[in-house]
Coordinates of C-alpha atoms in Angstrom, one line a residue:
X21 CA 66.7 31.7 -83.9
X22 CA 63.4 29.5 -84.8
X23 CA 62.4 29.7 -80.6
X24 CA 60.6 32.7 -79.4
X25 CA 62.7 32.6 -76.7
X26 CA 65.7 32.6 -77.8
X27 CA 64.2 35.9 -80.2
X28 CA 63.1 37.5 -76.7
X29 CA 67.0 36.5 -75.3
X30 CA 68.3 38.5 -78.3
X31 CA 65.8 41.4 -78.1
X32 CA 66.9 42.0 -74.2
X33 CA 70.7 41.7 -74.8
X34 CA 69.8 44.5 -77.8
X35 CA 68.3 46.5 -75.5
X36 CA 71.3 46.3 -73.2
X37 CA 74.3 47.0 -75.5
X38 CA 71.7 50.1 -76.7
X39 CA 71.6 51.3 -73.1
X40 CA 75.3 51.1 -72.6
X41 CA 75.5 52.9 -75.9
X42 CA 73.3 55.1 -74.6
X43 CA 74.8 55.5 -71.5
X44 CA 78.4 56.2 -72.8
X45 CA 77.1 59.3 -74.9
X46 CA 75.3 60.2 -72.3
X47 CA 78.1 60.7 -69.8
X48 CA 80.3 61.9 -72.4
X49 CA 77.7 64.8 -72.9
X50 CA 77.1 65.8 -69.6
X51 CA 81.0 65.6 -68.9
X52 CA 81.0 68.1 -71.8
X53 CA 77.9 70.5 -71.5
X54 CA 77.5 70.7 -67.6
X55 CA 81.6 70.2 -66.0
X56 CA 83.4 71.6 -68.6
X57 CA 80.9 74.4 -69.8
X58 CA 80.4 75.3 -65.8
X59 CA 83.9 74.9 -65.3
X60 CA 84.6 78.0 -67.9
X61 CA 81.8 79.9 -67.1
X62 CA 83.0 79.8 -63.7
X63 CA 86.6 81.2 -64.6
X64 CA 84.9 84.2 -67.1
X65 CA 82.6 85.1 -64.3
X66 CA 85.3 85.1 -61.7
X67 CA 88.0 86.9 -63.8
X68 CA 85.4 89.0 -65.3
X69 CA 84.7 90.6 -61.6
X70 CA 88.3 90.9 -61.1
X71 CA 88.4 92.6 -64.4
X72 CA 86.5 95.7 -62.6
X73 CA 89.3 96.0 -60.5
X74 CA 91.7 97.3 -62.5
X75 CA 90.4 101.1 -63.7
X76 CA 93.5 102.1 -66.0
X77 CA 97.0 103.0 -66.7
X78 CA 99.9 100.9 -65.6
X79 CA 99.1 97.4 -63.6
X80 CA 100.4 98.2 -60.4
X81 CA 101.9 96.1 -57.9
X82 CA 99.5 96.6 -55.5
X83 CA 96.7 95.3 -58.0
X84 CA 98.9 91.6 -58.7
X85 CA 99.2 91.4 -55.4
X86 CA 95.4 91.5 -54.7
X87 CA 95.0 89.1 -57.4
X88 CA 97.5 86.6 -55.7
X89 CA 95.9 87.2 -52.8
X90 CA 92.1 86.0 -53.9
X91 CA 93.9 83.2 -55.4
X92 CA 95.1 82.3 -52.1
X93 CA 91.6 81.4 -51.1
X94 CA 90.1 80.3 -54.9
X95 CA 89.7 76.2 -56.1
X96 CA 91.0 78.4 -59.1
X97 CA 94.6 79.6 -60.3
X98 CA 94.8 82.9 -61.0
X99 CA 97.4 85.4 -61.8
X100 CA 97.5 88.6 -62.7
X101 CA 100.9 89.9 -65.0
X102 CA 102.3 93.0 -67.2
X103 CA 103.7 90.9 -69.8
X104 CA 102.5 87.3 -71.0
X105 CA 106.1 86.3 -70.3
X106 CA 106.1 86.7 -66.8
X107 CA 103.5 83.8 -66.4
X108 CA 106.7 81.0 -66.2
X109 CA 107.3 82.1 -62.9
X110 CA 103.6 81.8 -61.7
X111 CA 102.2 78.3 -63.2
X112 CA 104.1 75.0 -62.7
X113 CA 104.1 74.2 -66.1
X114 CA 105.5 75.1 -69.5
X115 CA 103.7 78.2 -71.8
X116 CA 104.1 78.5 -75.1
X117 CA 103.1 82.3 -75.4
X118 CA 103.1 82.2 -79.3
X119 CA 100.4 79.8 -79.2
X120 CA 98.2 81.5 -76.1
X121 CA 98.7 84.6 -77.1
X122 CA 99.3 85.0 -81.1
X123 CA 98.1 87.4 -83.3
X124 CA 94.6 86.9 -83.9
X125 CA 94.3 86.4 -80.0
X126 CA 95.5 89.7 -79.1
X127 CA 93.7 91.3 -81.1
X128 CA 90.7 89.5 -79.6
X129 CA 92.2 91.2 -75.9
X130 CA 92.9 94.7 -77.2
X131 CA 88.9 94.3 -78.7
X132 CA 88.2 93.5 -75.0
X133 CA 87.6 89.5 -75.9
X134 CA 88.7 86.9 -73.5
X135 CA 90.4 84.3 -74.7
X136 CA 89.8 80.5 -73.6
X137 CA 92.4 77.2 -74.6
X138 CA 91.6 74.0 -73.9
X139 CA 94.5 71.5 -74.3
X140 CA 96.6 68.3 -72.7
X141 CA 99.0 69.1 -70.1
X142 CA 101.5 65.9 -69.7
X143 CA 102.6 67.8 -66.2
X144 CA 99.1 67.2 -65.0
X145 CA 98.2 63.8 -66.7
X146 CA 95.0 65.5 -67.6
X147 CA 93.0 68.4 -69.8
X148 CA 93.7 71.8 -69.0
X149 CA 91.2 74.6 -69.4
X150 CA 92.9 78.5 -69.4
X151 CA 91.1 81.9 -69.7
X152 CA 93.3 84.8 -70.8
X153 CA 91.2 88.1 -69.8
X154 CA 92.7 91.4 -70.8
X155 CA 93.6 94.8 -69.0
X156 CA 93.4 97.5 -71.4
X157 CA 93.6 101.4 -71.8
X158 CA 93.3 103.2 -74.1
X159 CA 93.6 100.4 -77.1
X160 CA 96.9 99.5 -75.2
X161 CA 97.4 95.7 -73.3
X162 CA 98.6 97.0 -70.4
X163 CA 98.2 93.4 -68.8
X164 CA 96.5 89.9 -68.4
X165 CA 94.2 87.9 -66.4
X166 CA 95.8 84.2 -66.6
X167 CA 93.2 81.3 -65.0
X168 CA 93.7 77.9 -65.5
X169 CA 92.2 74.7 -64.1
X170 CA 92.9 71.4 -64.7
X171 CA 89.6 69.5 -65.5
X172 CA 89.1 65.9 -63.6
X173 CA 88.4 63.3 -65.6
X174 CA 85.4 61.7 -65.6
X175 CA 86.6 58.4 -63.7
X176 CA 88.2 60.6 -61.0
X177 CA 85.0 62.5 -60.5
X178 CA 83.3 59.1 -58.9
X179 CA 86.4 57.4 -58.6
X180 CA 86.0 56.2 -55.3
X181 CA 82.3 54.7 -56.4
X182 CA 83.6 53.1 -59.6
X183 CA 84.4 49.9 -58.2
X184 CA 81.2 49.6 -56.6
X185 CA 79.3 51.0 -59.4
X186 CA 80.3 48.1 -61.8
X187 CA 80.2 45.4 -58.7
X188 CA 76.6 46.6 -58.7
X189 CA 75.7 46.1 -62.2
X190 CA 77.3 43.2 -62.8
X191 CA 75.3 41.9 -59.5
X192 CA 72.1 43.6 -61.1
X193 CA 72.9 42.1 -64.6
X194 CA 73.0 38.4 -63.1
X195 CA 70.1 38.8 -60.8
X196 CA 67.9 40.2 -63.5
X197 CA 69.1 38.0 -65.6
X198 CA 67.4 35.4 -63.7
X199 CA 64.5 37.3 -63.5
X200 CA 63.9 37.9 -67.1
X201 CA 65.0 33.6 -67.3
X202 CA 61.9 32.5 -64.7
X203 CA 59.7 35.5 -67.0
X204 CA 60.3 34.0 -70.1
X205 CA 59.9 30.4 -68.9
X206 CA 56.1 31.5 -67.7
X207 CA 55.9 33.2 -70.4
X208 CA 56.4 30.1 -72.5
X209 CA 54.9 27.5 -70.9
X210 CA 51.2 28.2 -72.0
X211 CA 52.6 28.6 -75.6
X212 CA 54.8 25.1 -75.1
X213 CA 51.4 23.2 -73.6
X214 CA 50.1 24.5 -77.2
X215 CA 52.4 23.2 -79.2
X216 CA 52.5 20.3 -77.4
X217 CA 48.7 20.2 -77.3
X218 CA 48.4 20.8 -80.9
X219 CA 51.3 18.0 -81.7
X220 CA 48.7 15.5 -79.8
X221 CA 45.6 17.0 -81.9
X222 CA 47.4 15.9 -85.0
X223 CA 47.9 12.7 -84.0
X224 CA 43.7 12.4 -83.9
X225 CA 44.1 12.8 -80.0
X226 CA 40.8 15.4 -79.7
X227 CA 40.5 15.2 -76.1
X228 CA 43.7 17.5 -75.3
X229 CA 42.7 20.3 -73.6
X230 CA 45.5 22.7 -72.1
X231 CA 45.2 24.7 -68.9
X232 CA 43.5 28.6 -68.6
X233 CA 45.5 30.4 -66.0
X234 CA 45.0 33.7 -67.0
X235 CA 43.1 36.4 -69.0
X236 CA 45.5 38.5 -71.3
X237 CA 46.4 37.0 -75.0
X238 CA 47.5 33.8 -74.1
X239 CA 44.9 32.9 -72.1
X240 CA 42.5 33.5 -74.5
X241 CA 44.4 31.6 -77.6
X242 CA 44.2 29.0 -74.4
X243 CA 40.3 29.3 -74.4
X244 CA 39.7 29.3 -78.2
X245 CA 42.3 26.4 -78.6
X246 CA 40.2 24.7 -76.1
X247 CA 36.9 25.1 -77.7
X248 CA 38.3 24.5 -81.1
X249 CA 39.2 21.4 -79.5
X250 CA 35.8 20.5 -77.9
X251 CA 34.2 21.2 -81.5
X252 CA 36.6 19.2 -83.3
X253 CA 35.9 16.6 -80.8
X254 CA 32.2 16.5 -81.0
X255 CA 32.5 16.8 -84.8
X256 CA 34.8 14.0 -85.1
X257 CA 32.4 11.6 -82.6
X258 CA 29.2 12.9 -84.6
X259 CA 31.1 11.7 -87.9
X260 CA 32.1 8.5 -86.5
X261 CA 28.7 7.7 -85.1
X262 CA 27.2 9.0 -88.3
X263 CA 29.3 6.5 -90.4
X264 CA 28.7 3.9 -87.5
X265 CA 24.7 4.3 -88.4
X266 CA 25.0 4.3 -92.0
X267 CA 27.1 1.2 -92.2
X268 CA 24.7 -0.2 -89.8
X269 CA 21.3 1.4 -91.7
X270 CA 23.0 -0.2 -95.2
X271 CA 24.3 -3.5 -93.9
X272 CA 20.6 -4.9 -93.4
X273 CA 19.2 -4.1 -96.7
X274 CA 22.3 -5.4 -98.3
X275 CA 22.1 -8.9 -96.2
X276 CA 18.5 -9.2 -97.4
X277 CA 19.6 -8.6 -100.4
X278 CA 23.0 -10.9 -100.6
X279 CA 21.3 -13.6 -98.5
X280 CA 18.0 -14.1 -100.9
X281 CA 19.8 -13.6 -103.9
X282 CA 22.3 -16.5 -103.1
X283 CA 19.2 -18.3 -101.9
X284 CA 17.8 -18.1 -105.0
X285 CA 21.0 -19.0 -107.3
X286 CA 21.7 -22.0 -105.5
X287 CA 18.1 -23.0 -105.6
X288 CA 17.8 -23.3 -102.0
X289 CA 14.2 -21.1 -102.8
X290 CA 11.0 -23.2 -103.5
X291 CA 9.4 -22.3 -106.9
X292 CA 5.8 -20.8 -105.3
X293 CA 8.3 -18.5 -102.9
X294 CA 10.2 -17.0 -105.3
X295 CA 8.2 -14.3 -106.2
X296 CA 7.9 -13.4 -103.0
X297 CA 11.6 -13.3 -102.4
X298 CA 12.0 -11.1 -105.4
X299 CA 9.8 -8.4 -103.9
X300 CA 11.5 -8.6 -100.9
X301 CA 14.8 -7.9 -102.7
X302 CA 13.4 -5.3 -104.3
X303 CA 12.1 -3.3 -101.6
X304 CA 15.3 -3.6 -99.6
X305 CA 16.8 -2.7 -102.9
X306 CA 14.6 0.6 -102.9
X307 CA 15.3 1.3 -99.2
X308 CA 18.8 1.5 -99.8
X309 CA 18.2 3.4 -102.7
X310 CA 16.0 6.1 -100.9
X311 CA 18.8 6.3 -97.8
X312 CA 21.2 6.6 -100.2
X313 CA 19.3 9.4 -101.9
X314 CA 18.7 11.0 -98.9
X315 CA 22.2 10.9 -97.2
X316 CA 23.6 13.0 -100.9
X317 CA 21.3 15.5 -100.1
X318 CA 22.5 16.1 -96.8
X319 CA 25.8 16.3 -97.8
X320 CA 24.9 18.4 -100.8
X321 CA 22.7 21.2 -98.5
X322 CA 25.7 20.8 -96.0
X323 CA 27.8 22.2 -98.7
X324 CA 26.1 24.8 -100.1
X325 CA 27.4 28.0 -99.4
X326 CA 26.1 30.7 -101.6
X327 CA 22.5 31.6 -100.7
X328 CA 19.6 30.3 -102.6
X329 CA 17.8 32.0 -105.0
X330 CA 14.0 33.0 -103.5
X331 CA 11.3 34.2 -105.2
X332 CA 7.2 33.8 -105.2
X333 CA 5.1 30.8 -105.0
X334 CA 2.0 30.4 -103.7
X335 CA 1.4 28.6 -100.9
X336 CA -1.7 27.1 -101.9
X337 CA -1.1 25.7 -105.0
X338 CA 2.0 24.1 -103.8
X339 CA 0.5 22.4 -100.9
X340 CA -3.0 21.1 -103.3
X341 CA 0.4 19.6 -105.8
X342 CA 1.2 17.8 -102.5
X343 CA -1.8 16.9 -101.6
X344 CA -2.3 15.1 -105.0
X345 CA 1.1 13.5 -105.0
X346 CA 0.4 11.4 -101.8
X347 CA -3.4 11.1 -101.8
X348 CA -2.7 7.2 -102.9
X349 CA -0.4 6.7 -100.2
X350 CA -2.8 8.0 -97.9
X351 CA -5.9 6.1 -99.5
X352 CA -4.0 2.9 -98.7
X353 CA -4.6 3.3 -95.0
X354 CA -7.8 5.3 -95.6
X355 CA -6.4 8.3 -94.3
X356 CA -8.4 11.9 -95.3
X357 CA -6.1 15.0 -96.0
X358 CA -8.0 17.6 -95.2
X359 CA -6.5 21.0 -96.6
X360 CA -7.6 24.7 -95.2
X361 CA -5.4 27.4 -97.2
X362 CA -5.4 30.8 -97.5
X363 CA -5.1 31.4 -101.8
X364 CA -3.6 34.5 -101.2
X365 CA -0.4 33.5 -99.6
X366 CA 2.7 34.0 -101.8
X367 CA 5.9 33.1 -100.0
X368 CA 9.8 33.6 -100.9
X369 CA 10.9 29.7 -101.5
X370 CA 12.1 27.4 -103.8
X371 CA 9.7 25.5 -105.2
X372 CA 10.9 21.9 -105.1
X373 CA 12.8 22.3 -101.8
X374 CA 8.9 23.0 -100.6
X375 CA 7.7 20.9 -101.8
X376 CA 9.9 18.1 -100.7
X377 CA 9.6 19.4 -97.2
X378 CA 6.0 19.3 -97.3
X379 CA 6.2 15.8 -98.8
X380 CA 8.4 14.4 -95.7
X381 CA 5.9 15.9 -92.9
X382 CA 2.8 14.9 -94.3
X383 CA 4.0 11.3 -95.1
X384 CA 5.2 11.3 -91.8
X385 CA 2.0 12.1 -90.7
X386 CA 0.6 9.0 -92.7
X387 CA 2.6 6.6 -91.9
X388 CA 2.3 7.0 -88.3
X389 CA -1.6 7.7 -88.0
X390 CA -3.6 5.2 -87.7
X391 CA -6.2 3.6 -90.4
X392 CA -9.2 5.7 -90.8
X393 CA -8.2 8.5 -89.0
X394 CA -7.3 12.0 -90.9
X395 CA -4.2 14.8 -91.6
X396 CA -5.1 18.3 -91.1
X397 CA -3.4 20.6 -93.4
X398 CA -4.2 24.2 -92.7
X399 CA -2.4 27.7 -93.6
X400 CA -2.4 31.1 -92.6
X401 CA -1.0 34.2 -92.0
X402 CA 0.6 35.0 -89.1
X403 CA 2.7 38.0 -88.2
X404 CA 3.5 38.7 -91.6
X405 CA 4.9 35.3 -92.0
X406 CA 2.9 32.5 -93.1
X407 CA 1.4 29.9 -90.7
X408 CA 1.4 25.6 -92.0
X409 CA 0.2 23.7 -89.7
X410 CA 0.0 19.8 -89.9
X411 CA -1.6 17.4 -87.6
X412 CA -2.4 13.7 -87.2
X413 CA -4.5 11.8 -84.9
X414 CA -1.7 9.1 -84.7
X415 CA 0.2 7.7 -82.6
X416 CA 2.6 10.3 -81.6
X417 CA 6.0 11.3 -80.1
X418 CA 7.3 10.6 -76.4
X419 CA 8.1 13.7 -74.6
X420 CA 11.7 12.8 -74.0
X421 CA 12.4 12.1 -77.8
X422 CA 10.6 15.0 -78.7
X423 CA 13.8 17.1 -79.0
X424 CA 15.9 14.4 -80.9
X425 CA 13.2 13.8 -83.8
X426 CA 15.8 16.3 -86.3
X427 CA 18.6 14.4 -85.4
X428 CA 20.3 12.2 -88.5
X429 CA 18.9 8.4 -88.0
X430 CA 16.9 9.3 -84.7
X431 CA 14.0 6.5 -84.4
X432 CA 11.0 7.1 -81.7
X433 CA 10.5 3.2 -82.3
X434 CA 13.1 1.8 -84.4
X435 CA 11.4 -1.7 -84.9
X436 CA 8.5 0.1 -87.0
X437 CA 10.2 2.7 -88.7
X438 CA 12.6 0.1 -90.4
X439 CA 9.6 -2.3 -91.2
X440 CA 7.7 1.2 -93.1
X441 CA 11.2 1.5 -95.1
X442 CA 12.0 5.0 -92.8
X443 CA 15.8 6.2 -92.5
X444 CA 15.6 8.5 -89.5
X445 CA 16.6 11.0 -91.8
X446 CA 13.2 13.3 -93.3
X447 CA 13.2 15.6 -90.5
X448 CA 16.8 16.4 -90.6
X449 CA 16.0 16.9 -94.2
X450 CA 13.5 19.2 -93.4
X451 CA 15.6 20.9 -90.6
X452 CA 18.1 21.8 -93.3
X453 CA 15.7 23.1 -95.8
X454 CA 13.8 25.4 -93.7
X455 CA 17.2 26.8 -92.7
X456 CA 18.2 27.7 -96.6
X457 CA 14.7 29.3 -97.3
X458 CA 14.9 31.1 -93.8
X459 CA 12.0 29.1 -92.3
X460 CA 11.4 27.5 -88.8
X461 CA 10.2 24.1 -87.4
X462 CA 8.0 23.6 -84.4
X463 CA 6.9 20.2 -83.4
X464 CA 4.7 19.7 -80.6
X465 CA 3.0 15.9 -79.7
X466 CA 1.4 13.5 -77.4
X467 CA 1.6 9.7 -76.9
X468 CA -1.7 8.0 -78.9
X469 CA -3.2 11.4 -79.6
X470 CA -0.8 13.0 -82.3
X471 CA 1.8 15.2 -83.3
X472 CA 1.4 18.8 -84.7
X473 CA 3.7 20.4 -86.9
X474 CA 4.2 24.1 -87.1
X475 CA 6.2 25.5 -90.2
X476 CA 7.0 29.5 -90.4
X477 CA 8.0 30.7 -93.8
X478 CA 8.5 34.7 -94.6
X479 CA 5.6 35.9 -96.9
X480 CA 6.4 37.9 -100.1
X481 CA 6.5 41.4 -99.4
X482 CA 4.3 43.8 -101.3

């Protein structure tokens, strides 16, 4: 019972013993309505007619004898008599007269009424259908129409078929039988590559595709299994090579850290190079604790699913806070930050999610320029949306990593960006913050001349 086969098996041999059912009542009423009901409608109309015959006064002889005579040449038997009586020398078969003609029938004949019996006669092995049709004059029975018929049954009205008829089905039972068997197996066997397709799955096996070999609803569970698949596939390779990169990302600082520290214990470190050492260990220490920092916010933004609450900062002041906050960093490499804003730009944000992304370009755009050289830091309005631009005269962005620079732990040039304390992860930061606040990212560069930045925020409506 738990196989959808074996449901379909059941459903199908329901079906059958409902038709047979079916059938039975069936036959049965059309046995009854249209053989036996035309059967007797035949006999009233005949005797009916030969009602018309007789006009009145005694039944003559000459009158019986025409009646015997048109039953000479009828599929009927009909017989035409004075007294009810006189019917056990006309029918082969045994007339109780009390019972076909008592008291509330005759009256029914002197009122004109036919009368009609239906009953088993042993003599004939079979039902027997009689109409008694009366000859009256002047409110006196001066006689009777007797017909009778003995109805077939309903095996002897195909009984030369029979035998075929039920070779037949039982030939047409196995053969669709077989049918319906090959149906359900193709029916099944895209939902059994499924099953055994999502068995695999849970065994971590995220390569299991099954095969599309048609377009109604299996097919298309097919086609959604499949690309649940390929998602869960790429999912689960983008997790492992995420946890791949952060083991990797945390297992230098962590050396640096072990190995000097150990140094230093066992006095393996010469006095004059300790202090050195030390702020090595410390900025390893801080590296880790800024990719560490960064990699719960991911996860935390990643998470979030109610929307963030907006509402109206301006633009200007945010980005002069910004300016201030890394003017030192900048003044390190002699680097001007050269800001161009439009005061009355008010945008829908939140206020320390821009200002961190603002933070992550613009130190970008630091620590890749080179010494005396200067970050442009202009907005505008644009399209009813407001317009940041940054750009650096640094050292830029190959075309072919151009597209990967959002990606978690993507490095243009690896060697540096570990050696300035980067993670690879700011921009995907940034990525992920625009989205919540409804913003967009552009990034356009060139190798040794600089990279420009192009933020789109929504401005505050009016």
């Amino acid at each position: 019972m738990k196989k959808i086969s074996t449901r379909i098996w059941l459903l199908i041999f329901a079906f059958l013993i409902i038709t047979v059912v079916f059938m039975y009542v069936l036959t049965d009423f059309l046995y009854e309505q249209l053989y036996v009901e035309d059967t007797e409608s035949m006999m009233i109309e005949v005797g009916t007619k030969l009602q018309t015959m007789y006009t009145s006064g005694k039944v003559t002889d000459e009158f019986i004898a025409d009646i015997e005579h048109y039953n000479n040449y009828s599929n009927l038997n009909i017989f035409a008599v004075r007294n009810p009586r006189e019917l056990s020398a006309c029918v082969p078969f045994d007339i109780d007269y009390e019972t076909l003609i008592g008291a509330e029938e005759r009256q029914q004949l002197l009122e004109g009424n036919y009368v009609q019996k239906i009953g088993y006669e042993p003599r004939f092995d079979r039902q027997l259908i009689s109409v008694v049709l009366p000859l009256v004059d002047q409110n006196r029975l001066e006689g009777i129409i007797y017909i009778y018929f003995p109805l077939a049954k309903i095996s002897e009205l195909a009984s030369q078929e029979v035998i075929f008829l039920f070779l037949s089905a039982f030939v047409f039972l196995i053969v669709m039988s077989f049918f319906v068997y090959k149906g359900i197996q193709r029916i099944m066997r895209p939902l059994n590559n499924l099953q055994t397709a999502v068995e695999q799955m849970s065994y971590g096996h995220y390569e299991t595709r099954v095969p599309v070999k048609s377009s109604d609803e299996i097919g298309k569970l097919s086609s959604t299994f499949n690309g649940m698949a390929e998602a869960i596939q790429r999912e689960d390779e983008v997790q492992k090579t995420f946890l791949a990169t952060v083991s990797h990302e945390l297992r230098t600082p962590i050396s640096y850290v072990k190995g000097y520290s150990e140094a230093m214990q066992n006095g393996i470190i010469a006095e004059e190079q300790k202090q050195e050492t030390i702020q090595l260990i410390v900025r390893e220490a801080n590296r880790m604790e800024r990719l560490t920092n960064e990699l719960l916010q991911l996860a935390r933004m990643e998470n979030e699913q109610k929307d963030i609450a907006l509402y109206p900062i301006p633009l200007a002041e945010t980005l002069r806070e910004v300016r201030k906050i890394l003017m030192h960093q900048a003044q390190k490499k002699n680097i001007t930050l050269h800001l161009n804003v439009d005061d009355e730009l008010i945008v829908k944000a939140d206020e320390v999610k821009l200002k961190q992304i603002f933070i992550n370009i613009i130190e970008n755009a630091i620590n890749y320029s080179y010494e005396q050289s200067k970050v442009d830091i202009v907005a505008i309005e644009n399209n009813g949306n407001a317009l940041i631009t940054i750009k650096d005269d640094g050292i830029g962005i190959p075309l072919e990593d151009l597209s990967h620079v959002t990606e978690r732990f993507y490095r243009v040039n690896k060697a540096r960006s570990r050696a300035d304390g980067g993670s690879g992860l700011g921009l995907s930061i940034v990525e992920q913050l625009l989205k919540q606040l409804h913003g967009k990212i552009e990034i356009e560069s060139e190798l040794d001349k600089g990279t420009t930045v192009k933020i789109t925020m929504p401005l505050m409506e009016e």
